[in-house]
Amino acid sequence: NLMSIEQDETKIMEVVNRLIETLKIQSETVQRSVGESLSKLVSKFQILNRDKQIKLLEPILDSLLISVVDRNATYGVRRGMCYGITGLI
């Protein structure tokens, strides 16, 4: 059911966005857990076509990459963003 897939997609993206925010917590244990959770959530997108997957995840990956190279960000925050990237890919 297409409507159900779109509703699931919206819910999953809401959770993904919340988890991305959680990556800023400077606890490696939390960041590692978030990365693992992201990996499991993103696997739910396998039912979508490749273009749709890219449309949903590319902006998030871009944002994470920018945070990784931000010299004003602390080491802990940058490490968290790396866990996020790893979880998404």
PDB file of C-alpha atoms in Angstrom, residues 23-26 31 67-68 73-83:
ATOM      1  CA  LEU A  23      24.711  12.556  17.968  1.00  0.00           C
ATOM      2  CA  LYS A  24      25.720  15.920  19.465  1.00  0.00           C
ATOM      3  CA  ILE A  25      25.759  14.321  22.925  1.00  0.00           C
ATOM      4  CA  GLN A  26      29.449  13.900  23.613  1.00  0.00           C
ATOM      5  CA  GLN A  31      26.949   8.018  19.624  1.00  0.00           C
ATOM      6  CA  SER A  67      29.761  19.171  10.750  1.00  0.00           C
ATOM      7  CA  VAL A  68      32.727  16.779  10.563  1.00  0.00           C
ATOM      8  CA  ALA A  73      32.852  21.877  16.461  1.00  0.00           C
ATOM      9  CA  THR A  74      34.333  19.952  19.350  1.00  0.00           C
ATOM     10  CA  TYR A  75      36.046  16.628  18.819  1.00  0.00           C
ATOM     11  CA  GLY A  76      33.135  14.863  20.526  1.00  0.00           C
ATOM     12  CA  VAL A  77      30.559  16.394  18.201  1.00  0.00           C
ATOM     13  CA  ARG A  78      32.644  15.609  15.110  1.00  0.00           C
ATOM     14  CA  ARG A  79      33.080  12.018  16.318  1.00  0.00           C
ATOM     15  CA  GLY A  80      29.298  11.769  16.742  1.00  0.00           C
ATOM     16  CA  MET A  81      28.720  12.977  13.199  1.00  0.00           C
ATOM     17  CA  CYS A  82      31.128  10.276  11.976  1.00  0.00           C
ATOM     18  CA  TYR A  83      29.088   7.633  13.785  1.00  0.00           C
TER      19      TYR A  83
END
